[in-house]
Amino acid sequence: QCQKNWTIENIINNLLIKIKSQVGDQKVLLGLSGGVDSSVVAMLLHKSIGNQLTCVFVDNGLLRFNEGDEVMKTFSQNLGVKVIRADAQEYFYDELSDESDPELKRKIIGKAFIKIFDQEAQKIKGIKFLAQGTIYPDIIESAGVASGKAKVIKSHHNVGGLPDNMQLELVEPLKELFKDEVREVGLKLGLPKKMLYRHPFPGPGLGVRILGQVKKEYAD
């Protein structure tokens, strides 16, 4: 007697209600990378809580060509989402300067992200929540970290990298969805198809695509 109610419209409506009831009238900070997951979270939050949302786009120097300008154009100019661009390229290159192991690079990048966020969050008064684009496969792949029962496939900067003493509460609206569902939600919310269906480029970006040491000249 199951009803077929797991539809994109229902998923979106449920998520909007969930976000609103979790956040109330508090302010939310989102790390916007320009990737599929964080972009869809930005749209959901913008639709649900409007200008209670501030996005921080961390330009880590490990992104696609011209990614920074495109992110700012899509969200800030076209969609009216409040986005702060933090230029942290030098910081990331410094942190990564002696590391060549991809798994350790992921951890360094995760920690560096959080640090830059914290710095930006402190400039904004009254932030209570940190929103993330965690999706269900991120949790499965990082499962070994939390459950001790599964093998770690690879650690995700937004699952295993958060400090224990973090002051902000997490908002993770996509954490029960798979990637194809996240893309469909994004389309329904009006994000460009080109952005949602381009080749995947996970958070650590060029950090793990560059073999060995990461330097600006290699990233360029």
PDB file of N, CA and C in Angstrom, residues 178-215:
ATOM      1  N   PHE A 178      20.711  11.129  -3.072  1.00  0.00           N
ATOM      2  CA  PHE A 178      21.795  10.741  -3.976  1.00  0.00           C
ATOM      3  C   PHE A 178      22.010  11.847  -5.019  1.00  0.00           C
ATOM      4  N   LYS A 179      23.128  11.754  -5.726  1.00  0.00           N
ATOM      5  CA  LYS A 179      23.530  12.830  -6.632  1.00  0.00           C
ATOM      6  C   LYS A 179      22.482  13.112  -7.714  1.00  0.00           C
ATOM      7  N   ASP A 180      21.908  12.052  -8.279  1.00  0.00           N
ATOM      8  CA  ASP A 180      20.932  12.292  -9.354  1.00  0.00           C
ATOM      9  C   ASP A 180      19.719  13.060  -8.824  1.00  0.00           C
ATOM     10  N   GLU A 181      19.340  12.775  -7.582  1.00  0.00           N
ATOM     11  CA  GLU A 181      18.211  13.498  -6.976  1.00  0.00           C
ATOM     12  C   GLU A 181      18.584  14.953  -6.720  1.00  0.00           C
ATOM     13  N   VAL A 182      19.821  15.162  -6.261  1.00  0.00           N
ATOM     14  CA  VAL A 182      20.286  16.535  -5.989  1.00  0.00           C
ATOM     15  C   VAL A 182      20.245  17.359  -7.279  1.00  0.00           C
ATOM     16  N   ARG A 183      20.681  16.739  -8.379  1.00  0.00           N
ATOM     17  CA  ARG A 183      20.659  17.449  -9.675  1.00  0.00           C
ATOM     18  C   ARG A 183      19.230  17.815 -10.075  1.00  0.00           C
ATOM     19  N   GLU A 184      18.308  16.880  -9.884  1.00  0.00           N
ATOM     20  CA  GLU A 184      16.908  17.154 -10.243  1.00  0.00           C
ATOM     21  C   GLU A 184      16.325  18.274  -9.382  1.00  0.00           C
ATOM     22  N   VAL A 185      16.675  18.268  -8.110  1.00  0.00           N
ATOM     23  CA  VAL A 185      16.222  19.349  -7.219  1.00  0.00           C
ATOM     24  C   VAL A 185      16.758  20.687  -7.733  1.00  0.00           C
ATOM     25  N   GLY A 186      18.039  20.704  -8.113  1.00  0.00           N
ATOM     26  CA  GLY A 186      18.662  21.923  -8.637  1.00  0.00           C
ATOM     27  C   GLY A 186      17.961  22.448  -9.873  1.00  0.00           C
ATOM     28  N   LEU A 187      17.632  21.538 -10.799  1.00  0.00           N
ATOM     29  CA  LEU A 187      16.926  21.953 -12.030  1.00  0.00           C
ATOM     30  C   LEU A 187      15.585  22.579 -11.687  1.00  0.00           C
ATOM     31  N   LYS A 188      14.847  21.911 -10.802  1.00  0.00           N
ATOM     32  CA  LYS A 188      13.522  22.399 -10.390  1.00  0.00           C
ATOM     33  C   LYS A 188      13.615  23.787  -9.753  1.00  0.00           C
ATOM     34  N   LEU A 189      14.737  24.038  -9.051  1.00  0.00           N
ATOM     35  CA  LEU A 189      14.910  25.338  -8.373  1.00  0.00           C
ATOM     36  C   LEU A 189      15.480  26.412  -9.312  1.00  0.00           C
ATOM     37  N   GLY A 190      15.752  26.023 -10.567  1.00  0.00           N
ATOM     38  CA  GLY A 190      16.147  27.036 -11.554  1.00  0.00           C
ATOM     39  C   GLY A 190      17.646  27.215 -11.775  1.00  0.00           C
ATOM     40  N   LEU A 191      18.458  26.265 -11.301  1.00  0.00           N
ATOM     41  CA  LEU A 191      19.895  26.363 -11.592  1.00  0.00           C
ATOM     42  C   LEU A 191      20.151  25.911 -13.032  1.00  0.00           C
ATOM     43  N   PRO A 192      21.175  26.489 -13.691  1.00  0.00           N
ATOM     44  CA  PRO A 192      21.430  26.120 -15.090  1.00  0.00           C
ATOM     45  C   PRO A 192      21.849  24.662 -15.239  1.00  0.00           C
ATOM     46  N   LYS A 193      21.309  24.003 -16.263  1.00  0.00           N
ATOM     47  CA  LYS A 193      21.605  22.599 -16.516  1.00  0.00           C
ATOM     48  C   LYS A 193      23.111  22.393 -16.719  1.00  0.00           C
ATOM     49  N   LYS A 194      23.735  23.352 -17.404  1.00  0.00           N
ATOM     50  CA  LYS A 194      25.169  23.263 -17.697  1.00  0.00           C
ATOM     51  C   LYS A 194      25.985  23.124 -16.396  1.00  0.00           C
ATOM     52  N   MET A 195      25.535  23.844 -15.366  1.00  0.00           N
ATOM     53  CA  MET A 195      26.242  23.822 -14.085  1.00  0.00           C
ATOM     54  C   MET A 195      26.019  22.494 -13.364  1.00  0.00           C
ATOM     55  N   LEU A 196      24.817  21.968 -13.454  1.00  0.00           N
ATOM     56  CA  LEU A 196      24.464  20.764 -12.693  1.00  0.00           C
ATOM     57  C   LEU A 196      24.975  19.471 -13.324  1.00  0.00           C
ATOM     58  N   TYR A 197      25.193  19.488 -14.630  1.00  0.00           N
ATOM     59  CA  TYR A 197      25.567  18.248 -15.311  1.00  0.00           C
ATOM     60  C   TYR A 197      26.986  18.252 -15.871  1.00  0.00           C
ATOM     61  N   ARG A 198      27.788  19.232 -15.478  1.00  0.00           N
ATOM     62  CA  ARG A 198      29.162  19.216 -15.997  1.00  0.00           C
ATOM     63  C   ARG A 198      29.979  18.159 -15.259  1.00  0.00           C
ATOM     64  N   HIS A 199      31.202  17.956 -15.761  1.00  0.00           N
ATOM     65  CA  HIS A 199      32.055  16.913 -15.196  1.00  0.00           C
ATOM     66  C   HIS A 199      32.291  17.158 -13.696  1.00  0.00           C
ATOM     67  N   PRO A 200      32.165  16.133 -12.834  1.00  0.00           N
ATOM     68  CA  PRO A 200      32.341  16.342 -11.391  1.00  0.00           C
ATOM     69  C   PRO A 200      33.737  16.876 -11.045  1.00  0.00           C
ATOM     70  N   PHE A 201      33.763  17.676 -10.007  1.00  0.00           N
ATOM     71  CA  PHE A 201      35.031  18.280  -9.576  1.00  0.00           C
ATOM     72  C   PHE A 201      34.977  18.432  -8.059  1.00  0.00           C
ATOM     73  N   PRO A 202      35.250  17.333  -7.327  1.00  0.00           N
ATOM     74  CA  PRO A 202      35.027  17.355  -5.873  1.00  0.00           C
ATOM     75  C   PRO A 202      35.875  18.393  -5.130  1.00  0.00           C
ATOM     76  N   GLY A 203      35.464  18.684  -3.911  1.00  0.00           N
ATOM     77  CA  GLY A 203      36.051  19.740  -3.086  1.00  0.00           C
ATOM     78  C   GLY A 203      37.563  19.929  -3.141  1.00  0.00           C
ATOM     79  N   PRO A 204      38.352  18.869  -2.968  1.00  0.00           N
ATOM     80  CA  PRO A 204      39.807  19.075  -2.954  1.00  0.00           C
ATOM     81  C   PRO A 204      40.391  19.471  -4.314  1.00  0.00           C
ATOM     82  N   GLY A 205      39.570  19.350  -5.363  1.00  0.00           N
ATOM     83  CA  GLY A 205      39.909  19.891  -6.668  1.00  0.00           C
ATOM     84  C   GLY A 205      41.307  19.561  -7.151  1.00  0.00           C
ATOM     85  N   LEU A 206      42.029  20.609  -7.610  1.00  0.00           N
ATOM     86  CA  LEU A 206      43.364  20.411  -8.155  1.00  0.00           C
ATOM     87  C   LEU A 206      44.335  19.903  -7.095  1.00  0.00           C
ATOM     88  N   GLY A 207      43.967  20.056  -5.818  1.00  0.00           N
ATOM     89  CA  GLY A 207      44.833  19.586  -4.740  1.00  0.00           C
ATOM     90  C   GLY A 207      45.170  18.112  -4.867  1.00  0.00           C
ATOM     91  N   VAL A 208      44.181  17.300  -5.303  1.00  0.00           N
ATOM     92  CA  VAL A 208      44.454  15.876  -5.473  1.00  0.00           C
ATOM     93  C   VAL A 208      44.654  15.491  -6.937  1.00  0.00           C
ATOM     94  N   ARG A 209      44.369  16.408  -7.847  1.00  0.00           N
ATOM     95  CA  ARG A 209      44.638  16.124  -9.262  1.00  0.00           C
ATOM     96  C   ARG A 209      46.110  16.367  -9.595  1.00  0.00           C
ATOM     97  N   ILE A 210      46.738  17.282  -8.860  1.00  0.00           N
ATOM     98  CA  ILE A 210      48.166  17.522  -9.049  1.00  0.00           C
ATOM     99  C   ILE A 210      48.914  16.460  -8.254  1.00  0.00           C
ATOM    100  N   LEU A 211      49.703  15.646  -8.925  1.00  0.00           N
ATOM    101  CA  LEU A 211      50.455  14.600  -8.225  1.00  0.00           C
ATOM    102  C   LEU A 211      51.621  15.255  -7.487  1.00  0.00           C
ATOM    103  N   GLY A 212      51.900  14.762  -6.289  1.00  0.00           N
ATOM    104  CA  GLY A 212      53.007  15.345  -5.534  1.00  0.00           C
ATOM    105  C   GLY A 212      52.642  16.703  -4.976  1.00  0.00           C
ATOM    106  N   GLN A 213      53.646  17.563  -4.842  1.00  0.00           N
ATOM    107  CA  GLN A 213      53.473  18.855  -4.174  1.00  0.00           C
ATOM    108  C   GLN A 213      52.587  19.797  -4.992  1.00  0.00           C
ATOM    109  N   VAL A 214      51.778  20.576  -4.298  1.00  0.00           N
ATOM    110  CA  VAL A 214      50.882  21.525  -4.966  1.00  0.00           C
ATOM    111  C   VAL A 214      51.511  22.914  -4.947  1.00  0.00           C
ATOM    112  N   LYS A 215      51.661  23.498  -6.124  1.00  0.00           N
ATOM    113  CA  LYS A 215      52.162  24.875  -6.205  1.00  0.00           C
ATOM    114  C   LYS A 215      51.274  25.671  -7.142  1.00  0.00           C
TER     115      LYS A 215
END
